[in-house]
PDB file of C-alpha atoms in Angstrom:
ATOM      1  CA  UNK A  20    -163.302 -42.774 153.601  1.00  0.00           C
ATOM      2  CA  UNK A  21    -166.434 -41.736 155.521  1.00  0.00           C
ATOM      3  CA  UNK A  22    -165.032 -43.099 158.777  1.00  0.00           C
ATOM      4  CA  UNK A  23    -162.363 -40.363 158.788  1.00  0.00           C
ATOM      5  CA  UNK A  24    -164.868 -37.500 158.704  1.00  0.00           C
ATOM      6  CA  UNK A  25    -165.967 -35.643 161.840  1.00  0.00           C
ATOM      7  CA  UNK A  26    -169.404 -36.539 163.217  1.00  0.00           C
ATOM      8  CA  UNK A  27    -170.806 -33.133 162.319  1.00  0.00           C
ATOM      9  CA  UNK A  28    -169.949 -33.630 158.643  1.00  0.00           C
ATOM     10  CA  UNK A  29    -171.355 -37.155 158.634  1.00  0.00           C
ATOM     11  CA  UNK A  30    -174.674 -35.904 159.950  1.00  0.00           C
ATOM     12  CA  UNK A  31    -174.772 -33.168 157.335  1.00  0.00           C
ATOM     13  CA  UNK A  32    -173.985 -35.628 154.512  1.00  0.00           C
ATOM     14  CA  UNK A  33    -176.398 -38.352 155.595  1.00  0.00           C
ATOM     15  CA  UNK A  34    -179.211 -36.632 153.706  1.00  0.00           C
ATOM     16  CA  UNK A  35    -177.343 -37.188 150.396  1.00  0.00           C
ATOM     17  CA  UNK A  36    -179.105 -40.522 149.948  1.00  0.00           C
ATOM     18  CA  UNK A  37    -180.709 -43.326 151.940  1.00  0.00           C
ATOM     19  CA  UNK A  38    -177.678 -45.554 151.437  1.00  0.00           C
ATOM     20  CA  UNK A  39    -175.315 -43.046 153.096  1.00  0.00           C
ATOM     21  CA  UNK A  40    -177.807 -42.616 155.922  1.00  0.00           C
ATOM     22  CA  UNK A  41    -177.935 -46.381 156.499  1.00  0.00           C
ATOM     23  CA  UNK A  42    -174.112 -46.612 156.407  1.00  0.00           C
ATOM     24  CA  UNK A  43    -173.708 -43.980 159.137  1.00  0.00           C
ATOM     25  CA  UNK A  44    -176.264 -45.794 161.342  1.00  0.00           C
ATOM     26  CA  UNK A  45    -174.593 -49.202 160.923  1.00  0.00           C
ATOM     27  CA  UNK A  46    -172.906 -50.528 164.100  1.00  0.00           C
ATOM     28  CA  UNK A  47    -169.821 -51.718 162.196  1.00  0.00           C
ATOM     29  CA  UNK A  48    -169.364 -48.246 160.734  1.00  0.00           C
ATOM     30  CA  UNK A  49    -169.749 -46.632 164.149  1.00  0.00           C
ATOM     31  CA  UNK A  50    -167.089 -48.987 165.561  1.00  0.00           C
ATOM     32  CA  UNK A  51    -164.744 -48.154 162.707  1.00  0.00           C
ATOM     33  CA  UNK A  52    -165.333 -44.443 163.269  1.00  0.00           C
ATOM     34  CA  UNK A  53    -164.563 -44.752 167.010  1.00  0.00           C
ATOM     35  CA  UNK A  54    -161.305 -46.552 166.224  1.00  0.00           C
ATOM     36  CA  UNK A  55    -159.835 -43.117 165.479  1.00  0.00           C
ATOM     37  CA  UNK A  56    -160.621 -41.809 168.987  1.00  0.00           C
ATOM     38  CA  UNK A  57    -160.746 -44.894 171.251  1.00  0.00           C
ATOM     39  CA  UNK A  58    -160.765 -43.221 174.665  1.00  0.00           C
ATOM     40  CA  UNK A  59    -162.887 -40.457 176.124  1.00  0.00           C
ATOM     41  CA  UNK A  60    -162.029 -39.499 179.683  1.00  0.00           C
ATOM     42  CA  UNK A  61    -164.418 -37.585 181.912  1.00  0.00           C
ATOM     43  CA  UNK A  62    -164.403 -37.056 185.633  1.00  0.00           C
ATOM     44  CA  UNK A  63    -166.654 -35.941 188.435  1.00  0.00           C
ATOM     45  CA  UNK A  64    -166.338 -32.218 189.171  1.00  0.00           C
ATOM     46  CA  UNK A  65    -164.242 -31.398 192.214  1.00  0.00           C
ATOM     47  CA  UNK A  66    -166.999 -29.419 193.954  1.00  0.00           C
ATOM     48  CA  UNK A  67    -169.581 -32.188 193.358  1.00  0.00           C
ATOM     49  CA  UNK A  68    -172.398 -29.857 192.281  1.00  0.00           C
ATOM     50  CA  UNK A  69    -173.916 -28.692 189.037  1.00  0.00           C
ATOM     51  CA  UNK A  70    -176.561 -26.163 189.961  1.00  0.00           C
ATOM     52  CA  UNK A  71    -180.241 -27.051 189.482  1.00  0.00           C
ATOM     53  CA  UNK A  72    -181.286 -30.689 189.682  1.00  0.00           C
ATOM     54  CA  UNK A  73    -182.482 -30.977 186.060  1.00  0.00           C
ATOM     55  CA  UNK A  74    -179.713 -28.987 184.412  1.00  0.00           C
ATOM     56  CA  UNK A  75    -177.110 -31.338 182.999  1.00  0.00           C
ATOM     57  CA  UNK A  76    -173.604 -29.972 182.512  1.00  0.00           C
ATOM     58  CA  UNK A  77    -170.702 -31.548 180.642  1.00  0.00           C
ATOM     59  CA  UNK A  78    -167.875 -32.876 182.768  1.00  0.00           C
ATOM     60  CA  UNK A  79    -164.346 -31.593 182.063  1.00  0.00           C
ATOM     61  CA  UNK A  80    -163.086 -33.601 179.104  1.00  0.00           C
ATOM     62  CA  UNK A  81    -160.381 -34.148 176.592  1.00  0.00           C
ATOM     63  CA  UNK A  82    -161.295 -32.930 173.087  1.00  0.00           C
ATOM     64  CA  UNK A  83    -163.260 -35.688 171.382  1.00  0.00           C
ATOM     65  CA  UNK A  84    -165.235 -36.321 168.233  1.00  0.00           C
ATOM     66  CA  UNK A  85    -167.866 -38.326 170.023  1.00  0.00           C
ATOM     67  CA  UNK A  86    -170.022 -38.563 173.086  1.00  0.00           C
ATOM     68  CA  UNK A  87    -170.193 -36.271 176.111  1.00  0.00           C
ATOM     69  CA  UNK A  88    -170.573 -37.502 179.679  1.00  0.00           C
ATOM     70  CA  UNK A  89    -172.798 -35.087 181.610  1.00  0.00           C
ATOM     71  CA  UNK A  90    -173.932 -34.786 185.220  1.00  0.00           C
ATOM     72  CA  UNK A  91    -176.640 -33.071 187.243  1.00  0.00           C
ATOM     73  CA  UNK A  92    -177.259 -32.804 190.958  1.00  0.00           C
ATOM     74  CA  UNK A  93    -180.339 -34.174 192.600  1.00  0.00           C
ATOM     75  CA  UNK A  94    -181.681 -33.524 196.086  1.00  0.00           C
ATOM     76  CA  UNK A  95    -180.350 -35.944 198.651  1.00  0.00           C
ATOM     77  CA  UNK A  96    -182.770 -36.893 201.421  1.00  0.00           C
ATOM     78  CA  UNK A  97    -180.632 -39.667 202.855  1.00  0.00           C
ATOM     79  CA  UNK A  98    -177.040 -39.522 204.077  1.00  0.00           C
ATOM     80  CA  UNK A  99    -174.482 -41.255 201.855  1.00  0.00           C
ATOM     81  CA  UNK A 100    -176.857 -41.425 198.874  1.00  0.00           C
ATOM     82  CA  UNK A 101    -175.262 -40.425 195.573  1.00  0.00           C
ATOM     83  CA  UNK A 102    -176.255 -36.871 194.701  1.00  0.00           C
ATOM     84  CA  UNK A 103    -175.195 -36.858 191.038  1.00  0.00           C
ATOM     85  CA  UNK A 104    -176.985 -38.263 188.015  1.00  0.00           C
ATOM     86  CA  UNK A 105    -175.016 -39.042 184.879  1.00  0.00           C
ATOM     87  CA  UNK A 106    -175.954 -39.370 181.231  1.00  0.00           C
ATOM     88  CA  UNK A 107    -174.185 -39.744 177.900  1.00  0.00           C
ATOM     89  CA  UNK A 108    -175.225 -37.331 175.156  1.00  0.00           C
ATOM     90  CA  UNK A 109    -174.391 -37.097 171.486  1.00  0.00           C
ATOM     91  CA  UNK A 110    -173.922 -33.332 170.918  1.00  0.00           C
ATOM     92  CA  UNK A 111    -174.673 -33.665 167.223  1.00  0.00           C
ATOM     93  CA  UNK A 112    -178.119 -35.133 167.915  1.00  0.00           C
ATOM     94  CA  UNK A 113    -179.637 -32.774 170.441  1.00  0.00           C
ATOM     95  CA  UNK A 114    -182.270 -35.007 172.012  1.00  0.00           C
ATOM     96  CA  UNK A 115    -180.369 -38.296 172.010  1.00  0.00           C
ATOM     97  CA  UNK A 116    -179.018 -39.286 175.404  1.00  0.00           C
ATOM     98  CA  UNK A 117    -178.610 -42.339 177.611  1.00  0.00           C
ATOM     99  CA  UNK A 118    -179.340 -42.079 181.337  1.00  0.00           C
ATOM    100  CA  UNK A 119    -176.651 -43.983 183.244  1.00  0.00           C
ATOM    101  CA  UNK A 120    -178.076 -46.199 185.999  1.00  0.00           C
ATOM    102  CA  UNK A 121    -176.989 -45.526 189.566  1.00  0.00           C
ATOM    103  CA  UNK A 122    -174.283 -47.570 191.185  1.00  0.00           C
ATOM    104  CA  UNK A 123    -174.880 -48.970 194.667  1.00  0.00           C
ATOM    105  CA  UNK A 124    -171.610 -47.276 195.657  1.00  0.00           C
ATOM    106  CA  UNK A 125    -170.599 -43.634 195.547  1.00  0.00           C
ATOM    107  CA  UNK A 126    -168.856 -42.789 192.241  1.00  0.00           C
ATOM    108  CA  UNK A 127    -165.651 -40.745 192.565  1.00  0.00           C
ATOM    109  CA  UNK A 128    -164.403 -40.879 188.991  1.00  0.00           C
ATOM    110  CA  UNK A 129    -165.806 -42.098 185.681  1.00  0.00           C
ATOM    111  CA  UNK A 130    -164.503 -42.582 182.161  1.00  0.00           C
ATOM    112  CA  UNK A 131    -165.966 -43.796 178.867  1.00  0.00           C
ATOM    113  CA  UNK A 132    -163.938 -46.325 176.930  1.00  0.00           C
ATOM    114  CA  UNK A 133    -164.494 -47.815 173.502  1.00  0.00           C
ATOM    115  CA  UNK A 134    -162.708 -51.028 172.634  1.00  0.00           C
ATOM    116  CA  UNK A 135    -162.668 -51.260 168.825  1.00  0.00           C
ATOM    117  CA  UNK A 136    -161.408 -54.854 168.938  1.00  0.00           C
ATOM    118  CA  UNK A 137    -164.431 -56.060 170.928  1.00  0.00           C
ATOM    119  CA  UNK A 138    -166.674 -53.297 169.545  1.00  0.00           C
ATOM    120  CA  UNK A 139    -167.988 -52.451 173.007  1.00  0.00           C
ATOM    121  CA  UNK A 140    -168.573 -49.113 174.703  1.00  0.00           C
ATOM    122  CA  UNK A 141    -168.069 -49.287 178.490  1.00  0.00           C
ATOM    123  CA  UNK A 142    -168.064 -47.015 181.507  1.00  0.00           C
ATOM    124  CA  UNK A 143    -165.425 -47.524 184.165  1.00  0.00           C
ATOM    125  CA  UNK A 144    -165.944 -45.917 187.570  1.00  0.00           C
ATOM    126  CA  UNK A 145    -163.870 -45.596 190.724  1.00  0.00           C
ATOM    127  CA  UNK A 146    -166.261 -46.233 193.606  1.00  0.00           C
ATOM    128  CA  UNK A 147    -166.330 -46.134 197.402  1.00  0.00           C
ATOM    129  CA  UNK A 148    -168.761 -48.488 199.159  1.00  0.00           C
ATOM    130  CA  UNK A 149    -167.806 -47.148 202.636  1.00  0.00           C
ATOM    131  CA  UNK A 150    -165.740 -50.290 203.270  1.00  0.00           C
ATOM    132  CA  UNK A 151    -163.256 -50.156 200.422  1.00  0.00           C
ATOM    133  CA  UNK A 152    -162.413 -48.383 197.205  1.00  0.00           C
ATOM    134  CA  UNK A 153    -162.781 -50.335 193.979  1.00  0.00           C
ATOM    135  CA  UNK A 154    -163.834 -50.253 190.349  1.00  0.00           C
ATOM    136  CA  UNK A 155    -167.105 -51.000 188.593  1.00  0.00           C
ATOM    137  CA  UNK A 156    -167.819 -51.535 184.897  1.00  0.00           C
ATOM    138  CA  UNK A 157    -171.004 -50.858 182.956  1.00  0.00           C
ATOM    139  CA  UNK A 158    -171.238 -52.564 179.568  1.00  0.00           C
ATOM    140  CA  UNK A 159    -173.310 -50.282 177.330  1.00  0.00           C
ATOM    141  CA  UNK A 160    -173.781 -52.878 174.596  1.00  0.00           C
ATOM    142  CA  UNK A 161    -175.290 -55.549 176.821  1.00  0.00           C
ATOM    143  CA  UNK A 162    -179.040 -54.898 177.015  1.00  0.00           C
ATOM    144  CA  UNK A 163    -179.633 -58.375 178.475  1.00  0.00           C
ATOM    145  CA  UNK A 164    -177.927 -57.339 181.711  1.00  0.00           C
ATOM    146  CA  UNK A 165    -180.299 -54.348 182.024  1.00  0.00           C
ATOM    147  CA  UNK A 166    -177.259 -52.087 182.161  1.00  0.00           C
ATOM    148  CA  UNK A 167    -176.127 -53.103 185.663  1.00  0.00           C
ATOM    149  CA  UNK A 168    -172.841 -52.038 187.194  1.00  0.00           C
ATOM    150  CA  UNK A 169    -170.598 -55.004 187.979  1.00  0.00           C
ATOM    151  CA  UNK A 170    -167.528 -54.972 190.232  1.00  0.00           C
ATOM    152  CA  UNK A 171    -164.155 -55.251 188.568  1.00  0.00           C
ATOM    153  CA  UNK A 172    -162.197 -57.810 190.562  1.00  0.00           C
ATOM    154  CA  UNK A 173    -158.421 -57.447 190.747  1.00  0.00           C
ATOM    155  CA  UNK A 174    -156.510 -60.670 190.221  1.00  0.00           C
TER     156      UNK A 174
END
């Protein structure tokens, strides 16, 4: 029953007892909760800027019950270097965020996807490496890979 509640309510109710708090922090519960909203789509703003370099802004998004993909500009001293930083933030927990590592290619579009069958949260990006346009995937559950972008090869 708890998996059907909005995140805001879950966070309010987690102080009921330690058992409820541990349930809401359990990875299996989180996966079950995400099953009800499996896809969050975000994209790079069309103008490519977000104001000051340390001010993160949310990207345009579909209504979700979960995470927010945000971006901020950074000064670019070299031509062709990516000028946007990205992070994922949980709006219900103000200081919890995950800085997304840079891709070697320029990111044109990005989306967050949760696969409840595999229980994995991933980022998919459309990239341009100045030679071709392709896709890269970042597996957010795989700490062993140090959160590296990997090319998605079309077969």
